[in-house]
Coordinates of C-alpha atoms and ligand atoms in Angstrom, one line a residue:
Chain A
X1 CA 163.0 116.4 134.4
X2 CA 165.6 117.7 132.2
X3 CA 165.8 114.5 130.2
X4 CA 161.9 115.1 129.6
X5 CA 161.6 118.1 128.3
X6 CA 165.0 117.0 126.1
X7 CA 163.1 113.6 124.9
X8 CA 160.3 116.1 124.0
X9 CA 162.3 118.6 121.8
X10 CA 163.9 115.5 120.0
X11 CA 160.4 114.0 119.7
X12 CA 159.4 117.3 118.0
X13 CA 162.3 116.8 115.9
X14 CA 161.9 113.3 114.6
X15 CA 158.0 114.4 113.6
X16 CA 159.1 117.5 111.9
X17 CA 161.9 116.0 110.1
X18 CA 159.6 112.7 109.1
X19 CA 162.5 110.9 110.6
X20 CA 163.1 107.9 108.8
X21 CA 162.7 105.2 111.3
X22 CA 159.4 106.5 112.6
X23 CA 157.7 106.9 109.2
X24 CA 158.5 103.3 108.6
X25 CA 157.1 102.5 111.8
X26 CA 153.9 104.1 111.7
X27 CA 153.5 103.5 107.9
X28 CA 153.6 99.7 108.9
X29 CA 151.1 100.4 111.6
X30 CA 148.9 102.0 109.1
X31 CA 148.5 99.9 106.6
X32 CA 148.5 96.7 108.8
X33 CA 145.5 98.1 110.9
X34 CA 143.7 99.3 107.6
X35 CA 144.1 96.1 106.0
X36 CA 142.7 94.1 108.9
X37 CA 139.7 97.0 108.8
X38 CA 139.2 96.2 105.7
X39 CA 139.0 92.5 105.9
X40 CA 136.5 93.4 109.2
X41 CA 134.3 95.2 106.9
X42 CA 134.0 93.1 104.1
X43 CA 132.9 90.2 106.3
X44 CA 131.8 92.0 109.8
X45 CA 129.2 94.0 108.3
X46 CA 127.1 92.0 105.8
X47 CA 127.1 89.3 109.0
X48 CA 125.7 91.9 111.5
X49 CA 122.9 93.0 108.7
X50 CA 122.5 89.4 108.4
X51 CA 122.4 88.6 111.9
X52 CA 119.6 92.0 112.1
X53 CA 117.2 91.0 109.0
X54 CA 117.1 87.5 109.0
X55 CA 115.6 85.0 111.8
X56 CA 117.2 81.5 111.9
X57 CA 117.9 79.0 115.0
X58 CA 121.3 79.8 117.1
X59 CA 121.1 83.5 116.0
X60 CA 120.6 84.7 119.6
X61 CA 123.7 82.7 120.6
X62 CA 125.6 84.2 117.6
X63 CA 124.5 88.0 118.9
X64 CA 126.1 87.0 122.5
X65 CA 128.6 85.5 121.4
X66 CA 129.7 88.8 118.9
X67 CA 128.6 91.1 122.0
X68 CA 130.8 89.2 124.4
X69 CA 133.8 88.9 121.7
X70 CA 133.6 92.5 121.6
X71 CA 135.9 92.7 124.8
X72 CA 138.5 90.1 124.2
X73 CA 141.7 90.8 125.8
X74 CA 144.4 91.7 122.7
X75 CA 147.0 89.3 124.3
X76 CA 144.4 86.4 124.8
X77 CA 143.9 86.7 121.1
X78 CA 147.3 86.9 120.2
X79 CA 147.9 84.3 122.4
X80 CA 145.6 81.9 120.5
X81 CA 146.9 83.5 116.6
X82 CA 150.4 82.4 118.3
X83 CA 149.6 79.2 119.5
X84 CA 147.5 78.6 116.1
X85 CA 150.4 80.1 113.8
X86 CA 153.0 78.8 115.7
X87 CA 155.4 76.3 113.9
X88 CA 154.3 73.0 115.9
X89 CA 150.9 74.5 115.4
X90 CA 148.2 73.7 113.2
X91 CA 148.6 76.1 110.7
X92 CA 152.3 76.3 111.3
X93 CA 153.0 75.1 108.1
X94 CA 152.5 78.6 106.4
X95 CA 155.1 79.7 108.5
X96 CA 153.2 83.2 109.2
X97 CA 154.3 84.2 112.3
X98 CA 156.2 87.3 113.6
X99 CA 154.9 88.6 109.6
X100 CA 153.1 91.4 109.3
X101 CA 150.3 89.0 107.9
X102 CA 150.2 87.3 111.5
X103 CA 149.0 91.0 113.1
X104 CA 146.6 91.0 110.7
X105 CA 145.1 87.7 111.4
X106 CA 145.6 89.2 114.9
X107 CA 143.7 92.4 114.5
X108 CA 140.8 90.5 112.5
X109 CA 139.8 88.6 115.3
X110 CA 139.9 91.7 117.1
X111 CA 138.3 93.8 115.0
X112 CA 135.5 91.8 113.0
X113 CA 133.1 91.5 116.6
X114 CA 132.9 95.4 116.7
X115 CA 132.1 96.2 113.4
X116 CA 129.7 93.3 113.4
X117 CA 127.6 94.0 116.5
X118 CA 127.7 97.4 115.7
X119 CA 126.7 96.8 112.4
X120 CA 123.8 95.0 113.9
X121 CA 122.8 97.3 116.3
X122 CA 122.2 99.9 113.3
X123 CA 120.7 97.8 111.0
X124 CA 118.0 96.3 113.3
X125 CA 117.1 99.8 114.2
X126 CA 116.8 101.1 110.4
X127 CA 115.1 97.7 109.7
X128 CA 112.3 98.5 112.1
X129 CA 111.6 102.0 109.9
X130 CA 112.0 100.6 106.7
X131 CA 110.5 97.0 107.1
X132 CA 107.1 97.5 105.9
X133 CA 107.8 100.2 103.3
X134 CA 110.6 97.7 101.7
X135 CA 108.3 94.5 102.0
X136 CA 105.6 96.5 100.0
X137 CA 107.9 97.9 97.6
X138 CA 108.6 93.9 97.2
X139 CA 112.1 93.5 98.0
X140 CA 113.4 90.3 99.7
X141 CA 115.5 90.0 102.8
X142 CA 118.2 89.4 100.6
X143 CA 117.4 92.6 98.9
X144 CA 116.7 94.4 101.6
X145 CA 120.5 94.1 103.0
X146 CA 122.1 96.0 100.5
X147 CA 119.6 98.7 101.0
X148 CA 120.1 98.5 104.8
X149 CA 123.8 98.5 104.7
X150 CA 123.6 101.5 102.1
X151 CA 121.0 103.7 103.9
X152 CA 122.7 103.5 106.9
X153 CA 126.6 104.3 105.8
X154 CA 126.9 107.7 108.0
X155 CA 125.9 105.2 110.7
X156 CA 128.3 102.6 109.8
X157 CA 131.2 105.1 109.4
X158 CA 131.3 105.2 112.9
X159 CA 131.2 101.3 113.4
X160 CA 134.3 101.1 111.0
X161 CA 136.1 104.2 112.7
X162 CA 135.5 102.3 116.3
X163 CA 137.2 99.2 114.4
X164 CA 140.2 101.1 113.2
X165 CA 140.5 102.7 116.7
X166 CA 141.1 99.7 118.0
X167 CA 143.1 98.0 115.8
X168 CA 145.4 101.0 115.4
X169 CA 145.8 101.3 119.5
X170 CA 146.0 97.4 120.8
X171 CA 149.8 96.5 121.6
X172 CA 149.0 93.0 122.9
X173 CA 148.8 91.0 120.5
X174 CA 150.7 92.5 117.6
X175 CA 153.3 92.3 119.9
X176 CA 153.2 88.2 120.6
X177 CA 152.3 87.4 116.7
X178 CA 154.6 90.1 115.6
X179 CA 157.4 89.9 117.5
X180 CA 158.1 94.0 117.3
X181 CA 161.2 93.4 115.1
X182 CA 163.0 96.1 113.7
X183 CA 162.4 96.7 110.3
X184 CA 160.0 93.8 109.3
X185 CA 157.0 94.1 112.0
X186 CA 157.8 97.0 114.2
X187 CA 154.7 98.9 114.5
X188 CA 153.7 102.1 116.4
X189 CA 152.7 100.3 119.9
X190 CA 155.1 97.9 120.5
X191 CA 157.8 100.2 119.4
X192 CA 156.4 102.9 122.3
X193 CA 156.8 100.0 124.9
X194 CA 160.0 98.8 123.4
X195 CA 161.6 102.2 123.6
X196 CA 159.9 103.4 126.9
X197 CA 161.4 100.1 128.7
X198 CA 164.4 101.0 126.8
X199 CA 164.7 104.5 129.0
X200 CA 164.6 105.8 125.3
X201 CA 161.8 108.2 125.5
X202 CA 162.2 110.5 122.4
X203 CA 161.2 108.1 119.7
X204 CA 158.3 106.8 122.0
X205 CA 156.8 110.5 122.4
X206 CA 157.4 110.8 118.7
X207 CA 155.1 107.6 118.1
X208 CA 152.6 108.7 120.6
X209 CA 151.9 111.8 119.2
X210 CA 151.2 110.0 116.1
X211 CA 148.9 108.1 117.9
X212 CA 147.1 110.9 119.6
X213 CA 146.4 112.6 116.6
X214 CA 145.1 109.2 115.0
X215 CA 142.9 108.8 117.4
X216 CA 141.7 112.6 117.8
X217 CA 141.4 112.6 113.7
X218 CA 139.5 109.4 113.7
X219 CA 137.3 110.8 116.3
X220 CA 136.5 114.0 114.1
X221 CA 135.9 112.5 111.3
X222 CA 133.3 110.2 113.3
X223 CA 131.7 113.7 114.8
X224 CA 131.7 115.3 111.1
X225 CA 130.2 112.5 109.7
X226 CA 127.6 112.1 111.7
X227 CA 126.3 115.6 112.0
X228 CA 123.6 115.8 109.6
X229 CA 124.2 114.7 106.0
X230 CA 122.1 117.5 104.4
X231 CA 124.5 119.9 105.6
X232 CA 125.9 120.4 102.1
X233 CA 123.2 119.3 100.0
X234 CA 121.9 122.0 97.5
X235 CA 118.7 122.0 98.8
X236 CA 119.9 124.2 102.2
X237 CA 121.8 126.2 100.6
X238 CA 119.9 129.6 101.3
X239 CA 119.8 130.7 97.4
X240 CA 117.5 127.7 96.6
X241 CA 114.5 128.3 98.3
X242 CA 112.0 126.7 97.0
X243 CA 108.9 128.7 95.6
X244 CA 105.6 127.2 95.5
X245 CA 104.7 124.3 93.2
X246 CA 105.7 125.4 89.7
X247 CA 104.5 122.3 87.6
X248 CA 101.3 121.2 87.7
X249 CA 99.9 117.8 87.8
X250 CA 98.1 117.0 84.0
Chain B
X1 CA 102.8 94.6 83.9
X2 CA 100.8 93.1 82.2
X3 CA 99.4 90.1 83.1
X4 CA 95.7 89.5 83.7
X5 CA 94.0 91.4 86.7
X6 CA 93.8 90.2 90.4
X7 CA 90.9 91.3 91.4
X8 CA 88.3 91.4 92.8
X9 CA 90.0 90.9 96.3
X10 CA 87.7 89.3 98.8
X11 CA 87.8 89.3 102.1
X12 CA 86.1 86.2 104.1
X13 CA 85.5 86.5 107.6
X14 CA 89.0 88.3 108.5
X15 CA 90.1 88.5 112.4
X16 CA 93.3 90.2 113.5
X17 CA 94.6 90.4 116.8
X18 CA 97.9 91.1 118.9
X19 CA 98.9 88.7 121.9
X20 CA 95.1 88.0 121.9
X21 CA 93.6 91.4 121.8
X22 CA 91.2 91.4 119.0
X23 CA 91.7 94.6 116.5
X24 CA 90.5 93.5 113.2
X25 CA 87.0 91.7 114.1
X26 CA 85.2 89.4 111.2
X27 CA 85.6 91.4 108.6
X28 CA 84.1 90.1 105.2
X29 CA 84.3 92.8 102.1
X30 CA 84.7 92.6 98.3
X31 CA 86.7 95.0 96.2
X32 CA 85.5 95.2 92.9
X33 CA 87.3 96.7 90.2
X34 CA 88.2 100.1 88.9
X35 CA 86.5 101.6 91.9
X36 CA 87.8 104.5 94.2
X37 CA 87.1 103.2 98.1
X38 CA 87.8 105.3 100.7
X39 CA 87.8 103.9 104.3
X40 CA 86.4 106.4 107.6
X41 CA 86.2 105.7 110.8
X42 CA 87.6 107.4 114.5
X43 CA 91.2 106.7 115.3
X44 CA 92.2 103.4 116.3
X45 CA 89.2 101.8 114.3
X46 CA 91.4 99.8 112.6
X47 CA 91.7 101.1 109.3
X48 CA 95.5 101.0 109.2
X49 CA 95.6 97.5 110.0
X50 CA 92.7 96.5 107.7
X51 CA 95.1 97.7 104.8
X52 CA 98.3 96.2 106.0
X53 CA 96.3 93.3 105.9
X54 CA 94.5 93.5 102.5
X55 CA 98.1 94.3 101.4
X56 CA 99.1 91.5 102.9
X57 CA 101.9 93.0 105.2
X58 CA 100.3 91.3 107.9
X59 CA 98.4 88.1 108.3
X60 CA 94.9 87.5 109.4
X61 CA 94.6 84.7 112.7
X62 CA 91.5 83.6 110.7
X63 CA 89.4 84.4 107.5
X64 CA 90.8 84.6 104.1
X65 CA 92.1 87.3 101.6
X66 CA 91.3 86.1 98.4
X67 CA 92.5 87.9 95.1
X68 CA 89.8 86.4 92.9
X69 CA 92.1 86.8 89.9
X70 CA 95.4 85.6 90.6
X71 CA 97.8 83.7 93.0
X72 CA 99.6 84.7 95.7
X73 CA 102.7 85.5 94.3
X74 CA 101.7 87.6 91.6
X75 CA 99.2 89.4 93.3
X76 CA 102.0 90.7 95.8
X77 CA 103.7 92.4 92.3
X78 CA 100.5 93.8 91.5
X79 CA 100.1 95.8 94.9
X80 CA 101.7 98.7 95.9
X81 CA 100.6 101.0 98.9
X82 CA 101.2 104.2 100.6
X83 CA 102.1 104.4 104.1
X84 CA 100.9 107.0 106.8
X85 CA 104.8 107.9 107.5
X86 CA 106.4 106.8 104.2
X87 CA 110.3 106.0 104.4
X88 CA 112.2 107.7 102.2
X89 CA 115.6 105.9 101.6
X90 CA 118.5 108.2 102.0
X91 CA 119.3 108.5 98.6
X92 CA 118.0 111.0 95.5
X93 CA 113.9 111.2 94.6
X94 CA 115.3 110.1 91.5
X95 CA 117.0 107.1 93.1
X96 CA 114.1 106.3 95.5
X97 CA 111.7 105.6 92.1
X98 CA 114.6 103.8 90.7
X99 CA 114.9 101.4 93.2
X100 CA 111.3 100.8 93.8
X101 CA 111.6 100.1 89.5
X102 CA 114.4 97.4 90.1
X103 CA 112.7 95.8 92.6
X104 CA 109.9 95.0 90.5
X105 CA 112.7 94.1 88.1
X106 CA 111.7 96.6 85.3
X107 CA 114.8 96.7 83.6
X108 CA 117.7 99.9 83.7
X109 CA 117.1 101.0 79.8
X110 CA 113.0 101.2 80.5
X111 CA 113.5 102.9 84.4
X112 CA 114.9 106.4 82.7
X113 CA 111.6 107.1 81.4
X114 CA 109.3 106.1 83.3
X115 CA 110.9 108.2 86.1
X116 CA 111.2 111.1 84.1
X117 CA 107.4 111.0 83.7
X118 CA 106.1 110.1 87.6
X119 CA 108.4 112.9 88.7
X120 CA 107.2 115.1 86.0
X121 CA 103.5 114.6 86.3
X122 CA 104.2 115.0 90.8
X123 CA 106.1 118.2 90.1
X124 CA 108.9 116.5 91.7
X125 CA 111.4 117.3 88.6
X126 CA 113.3 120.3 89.9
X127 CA 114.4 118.1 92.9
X128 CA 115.1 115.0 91.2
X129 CA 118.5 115.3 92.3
X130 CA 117.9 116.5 95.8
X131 CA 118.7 113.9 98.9
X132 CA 114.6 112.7 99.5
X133 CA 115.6 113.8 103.0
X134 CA 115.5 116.8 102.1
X135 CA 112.0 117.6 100.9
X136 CA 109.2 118.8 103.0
X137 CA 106.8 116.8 104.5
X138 CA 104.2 117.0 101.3
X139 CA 107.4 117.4 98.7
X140 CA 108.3 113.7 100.3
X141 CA 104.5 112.7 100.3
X142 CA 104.5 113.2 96.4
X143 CA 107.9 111.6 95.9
X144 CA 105.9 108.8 97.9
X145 CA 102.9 108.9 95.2
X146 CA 105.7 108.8 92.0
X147 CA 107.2 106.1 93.5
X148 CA 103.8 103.7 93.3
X149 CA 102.6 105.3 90.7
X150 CA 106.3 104.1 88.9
X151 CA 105.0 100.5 89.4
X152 CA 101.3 100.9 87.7
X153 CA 100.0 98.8 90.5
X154 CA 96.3 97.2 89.5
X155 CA 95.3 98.0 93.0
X156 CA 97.0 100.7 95.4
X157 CA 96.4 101.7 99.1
X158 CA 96.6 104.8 100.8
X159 CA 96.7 105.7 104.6
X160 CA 95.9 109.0 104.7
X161 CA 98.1 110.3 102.3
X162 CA 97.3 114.0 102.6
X163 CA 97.1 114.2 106.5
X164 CA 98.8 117.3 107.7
X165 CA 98.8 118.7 104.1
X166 CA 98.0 122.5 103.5
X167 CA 94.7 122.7 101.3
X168 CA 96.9 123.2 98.0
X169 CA 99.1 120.3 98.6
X170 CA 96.1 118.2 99.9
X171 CA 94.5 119.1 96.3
X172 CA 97.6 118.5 94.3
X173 CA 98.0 114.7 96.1
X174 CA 94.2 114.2 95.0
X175 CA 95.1 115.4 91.7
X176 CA 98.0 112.4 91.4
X177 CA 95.5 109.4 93.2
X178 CA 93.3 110.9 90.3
X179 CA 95.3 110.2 87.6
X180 CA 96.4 106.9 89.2
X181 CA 93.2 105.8 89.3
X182 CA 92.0 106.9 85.6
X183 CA 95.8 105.2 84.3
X184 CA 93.6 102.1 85.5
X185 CA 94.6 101.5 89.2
X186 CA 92.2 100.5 91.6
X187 CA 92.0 103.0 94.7
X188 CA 91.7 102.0 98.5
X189 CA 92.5 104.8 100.9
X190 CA 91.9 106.1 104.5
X191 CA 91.0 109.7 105.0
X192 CA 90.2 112.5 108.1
X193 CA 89.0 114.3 105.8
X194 CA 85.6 113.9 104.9
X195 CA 85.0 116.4 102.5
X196 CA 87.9 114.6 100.4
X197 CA 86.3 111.3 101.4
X198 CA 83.4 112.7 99.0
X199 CA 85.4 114.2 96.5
X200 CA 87.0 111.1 95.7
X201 CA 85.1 108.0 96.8
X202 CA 82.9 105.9 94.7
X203 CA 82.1 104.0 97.6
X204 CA 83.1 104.1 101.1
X205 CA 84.0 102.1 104.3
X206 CA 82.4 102.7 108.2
X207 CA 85.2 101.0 110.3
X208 CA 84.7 101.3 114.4
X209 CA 86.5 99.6 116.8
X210 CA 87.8 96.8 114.4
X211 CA 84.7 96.6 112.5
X212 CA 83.3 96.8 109.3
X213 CA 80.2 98.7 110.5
X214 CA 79.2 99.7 106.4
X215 CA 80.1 99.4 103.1
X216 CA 77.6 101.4 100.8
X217 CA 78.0 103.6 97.8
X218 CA 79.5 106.9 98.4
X219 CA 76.1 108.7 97.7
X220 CA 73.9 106.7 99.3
X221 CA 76.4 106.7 102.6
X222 CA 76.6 110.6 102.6
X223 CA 73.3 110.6 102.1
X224 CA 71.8 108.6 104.5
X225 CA 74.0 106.0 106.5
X226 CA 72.8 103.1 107.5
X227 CA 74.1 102.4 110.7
X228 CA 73.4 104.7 113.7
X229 CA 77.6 105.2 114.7
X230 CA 78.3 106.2 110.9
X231 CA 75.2 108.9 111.4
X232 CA 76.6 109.9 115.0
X233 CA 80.1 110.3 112.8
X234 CA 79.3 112.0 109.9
X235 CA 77.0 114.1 111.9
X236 CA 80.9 115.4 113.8
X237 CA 80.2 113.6 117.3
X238 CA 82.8 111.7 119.1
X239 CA 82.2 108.1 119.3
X240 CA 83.9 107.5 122.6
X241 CA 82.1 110.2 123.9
X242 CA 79.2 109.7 126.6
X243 CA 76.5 112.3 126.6
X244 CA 76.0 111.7 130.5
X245 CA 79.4 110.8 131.2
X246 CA 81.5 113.4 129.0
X247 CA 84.7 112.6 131.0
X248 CA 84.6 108.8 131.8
X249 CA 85.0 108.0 135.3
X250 CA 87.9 105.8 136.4
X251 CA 87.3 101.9 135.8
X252 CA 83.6 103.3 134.4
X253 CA 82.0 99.9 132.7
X254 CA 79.9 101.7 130.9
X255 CA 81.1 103.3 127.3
X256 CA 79.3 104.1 124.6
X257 CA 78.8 102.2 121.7
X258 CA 78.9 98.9 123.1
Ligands
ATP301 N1 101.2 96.1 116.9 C1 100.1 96.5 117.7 N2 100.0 96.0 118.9 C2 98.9 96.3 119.7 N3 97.9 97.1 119.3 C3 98.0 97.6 118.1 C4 99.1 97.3 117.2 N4 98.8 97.9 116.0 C5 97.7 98.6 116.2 N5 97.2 98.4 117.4 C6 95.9 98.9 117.9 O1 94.9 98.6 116.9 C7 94.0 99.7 116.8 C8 93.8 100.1 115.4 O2 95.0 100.6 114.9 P1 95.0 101.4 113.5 O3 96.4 101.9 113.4 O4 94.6 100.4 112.5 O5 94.0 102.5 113.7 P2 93.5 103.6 112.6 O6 92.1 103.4 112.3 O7 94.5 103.6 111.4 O8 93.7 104.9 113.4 P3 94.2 106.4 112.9 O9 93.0 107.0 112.3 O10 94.6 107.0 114.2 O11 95.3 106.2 112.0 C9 94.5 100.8 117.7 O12 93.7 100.8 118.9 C10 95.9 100.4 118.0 O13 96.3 100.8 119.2
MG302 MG1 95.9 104.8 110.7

């Protein structure tokens, strides 16, 4: 009990004094888990409004198969980015494994399902309001994407914030494609289990905190976001109430 | 803009139904042009669908929809309607008539203008940077009307576009179809409201129960309608009500109007 609550004053310590080892860490963990976002977005979400606007045979199967990819274990995955990136494997050749390239490959695959499905969850919905009105207007399906994808981006937010949850939280398979080593792909997870198996519990703590308030930030934003957009528009602001029609119709 | 005119639009025996109910029934109706048609009839007569389907948002399971004038795919460019619940998209007025413009591919130097001017002449200017959300309901009705009216469609429809409208608002809407329609646009609109429906029509539409019951010339319609469920309408009595049976009995065969 003693060595707790010591392992949680030096845990304190290490955040205060932005130790160096643990910013390096969770710097890594950052910018490999926004990266693979990214890359989730970019592709992920013009497939789910795809997969929402536009009918075509096998796009039921490709919804399931999204839905169900949505789950995947992390250490199946990084099993598969392991065996695939392995050196007697087929893309061996580019000799990408334990890089900090591998997790991202990694966290892709585990990432791009959720973004997409939810991404097609809030576009179907949007596409049943605006159909009609955006078909009159005259725009094409192809047209009618961009708007989709646009009109609903408080929406979408939240998709991309579930995304970076999970990328920034899964230990699995980081840790077979990675490798956890020091210095090169060391990120926050694998360095908690490495330390906590370790008996060293300071640095872990450290690291989880981090991760707490990640995931409690990431989780605000998403609240804030969502609440109503008008909150800060002019237009509520109580000194613009708006007097009866002014202008007139010539 | 430009290019010749579509109509008249002609409507040949025109059925409509939905997993084989039957809501549009053999409808057959010519829209001449530079008219102002206004379309009455109880709720759930069918008017709503009988525009969606002039407009061509949906698609008849027989009959034609013939725009005398022009093809198909032109006559789509040369449409532009109104909805009962328009969407606004969650963007600026400003940028809600300036998407309507690109999509009709009116090019970025010519949109500044013309938006200036439909938000102008819909009082809309003061909020021209305001989210559309934002408006009221009949604020985001006119925003509806500038964005049409950015297009200088030849023929535009309207479902009930001043319903739940206070009587200024109501008159300032009738105002803008007004000036739409002297600009050159041919009007076809629903209303409620059948004082407005003589304001504005120059002839007017009987629909019941998916049918085209009349089509006559707005005076001689007010006047004296020909058919007996117009009369019973105009004349403020409710079509699916039974003088001997005012509360139908359960599974009762026998309605009115049949
Ligand atoms: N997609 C649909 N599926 C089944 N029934 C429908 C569908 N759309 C419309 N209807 C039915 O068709 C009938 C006509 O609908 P429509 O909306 O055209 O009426 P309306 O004349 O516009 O009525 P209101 O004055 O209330 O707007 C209604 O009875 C409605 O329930
Ligand atoms: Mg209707």
């Amino acid at each position: 009990m003693i060595e707790f609550s010591e392992a949680f004053g030096v845990a304190f310590s290490l955040l205060i004094s932005l130790d160096h080892e643990l910013a390096e860490i969770v710097m890594l963990s950052l910018s490999v888990s926004l990266v693979a976002v990214f890359i989730a977005i970019i592709v992920g979400m013009p497939l789910g409004a795809a997969l929402a606007i536009f009918t075509f045979p096998g796009r039921k199967f490709i919804i399931v198969g999204l839905n169900s990819l949505m789950g995947l274990p992390p250490v199946v995955v990084g099993l598969v980015v392991y065996i695939l990136l392995s050196r007697s494997g087929p893309l061996g050749v580019l000799g990408l494994l334990f890089t900090p390239t591998a997790m991202i490959i990694a966290q892709v695959i585990l990432v791009l399902p959720i973004i997409a499905a939810l991404t097609r969850q809030i576009v179907v919905e949007l596409w049943s309001e605006y159909e009609e009105q955006l078909r009159s207007l005259g725009a094409t399906p192809w047209q009618a994407l961009p708007t989709l994808l646009w009109d609903g981006r408080y929406s979408l937010v939240t998709a991309m914030l579930a995304g970076f949850g999970r990328a920034i939280a899964e230990v699995g398979a980081v840790m077979i494609v990675g490798g956890n080593i020091d210095h090169v792909t060391r990120v926050m997870t694998t360095a908690i289990a490495l330390e906590v198996s370790k008996g060293d519990l300071a640095l872990a703590l450290g690291l989880g905190g981090v991760l707490i308030f990640l995931s409690v930030g990431v989780n605000a934003l998403a609240y804030l976001i969502n609440k109503p957009a008008s909150l800060n528009n002019p237009i509520n602001k109580p000194t613009l109430f708006r007097s009866p029609i002014k202008e007139n119709v010539r | 803009m430009t290019s010749q005119s579509i109509l008249p639009l002609e409507l040949r025996a025109v059925n409509f139904e939905v997993q084989g109910k039957r809501l549009i029934k053999d409808v057959s109706c010519t829209f001449e042009q530079n008219l102002r048609s206004i379309i009455i009839g109880p709720n759930g007569a069918g008017k709503s669908l009988f525009l969606r389907l002039c407009h061509g948002l949906l698609q008849p399971v027989s009959g034609q929809i013939i725009w005398q004038g022009g093809g198909d795919r032109d006559s789509a460019r040369q449409q532009a309607m109104v909805f009962q619940r328009p969407v606004m998209l969650r963007r600026s007025v400003r940028a809600n008539v300036d998407y309507a413009l690109s999509i009709r591919s009116v090019a970025r130097p010519e949109r500044e203008a013309i938006i200036d001017e439909v938000l102008q002449r819909t009082g809309l200017s003061r909020f021209a940077d305001y989210p559309a959300h934002a408006l009221s309901y009949g604020e985001q009705q006119r925003l509806a009307l500038a964005r049409v009216w950015a297009l200088k469609p030849q023929i535009l429809f309207l479902d009930e576009p001043t319903a739940s409208l206070d009587p200024p608002a109501t008159h300032l809407v009738e105002q803008i179809i007004e000036a739409i329609h002297v600009a050159g646009t041919r009007i076809v609109m629903t209303t409620h409201d059948l004082g407005q429906a003589r304001r504005i029509a120059d002839e007017v539409l009987f629909m019941h129960r998916g049918r085209l019951l009349e089509h006559a010339p707005a005076d001689q319609f007010f006047d004296k309608p020909k058919n007996e469920h117009a009369r019973a309408f105009l004349g403020g009595e409710l079509l699916w009500w039974h003088p001997k049976h005012p509360l139908h009995k359960p599974g009762s065969k026998k309605e009115i109007c049949q």
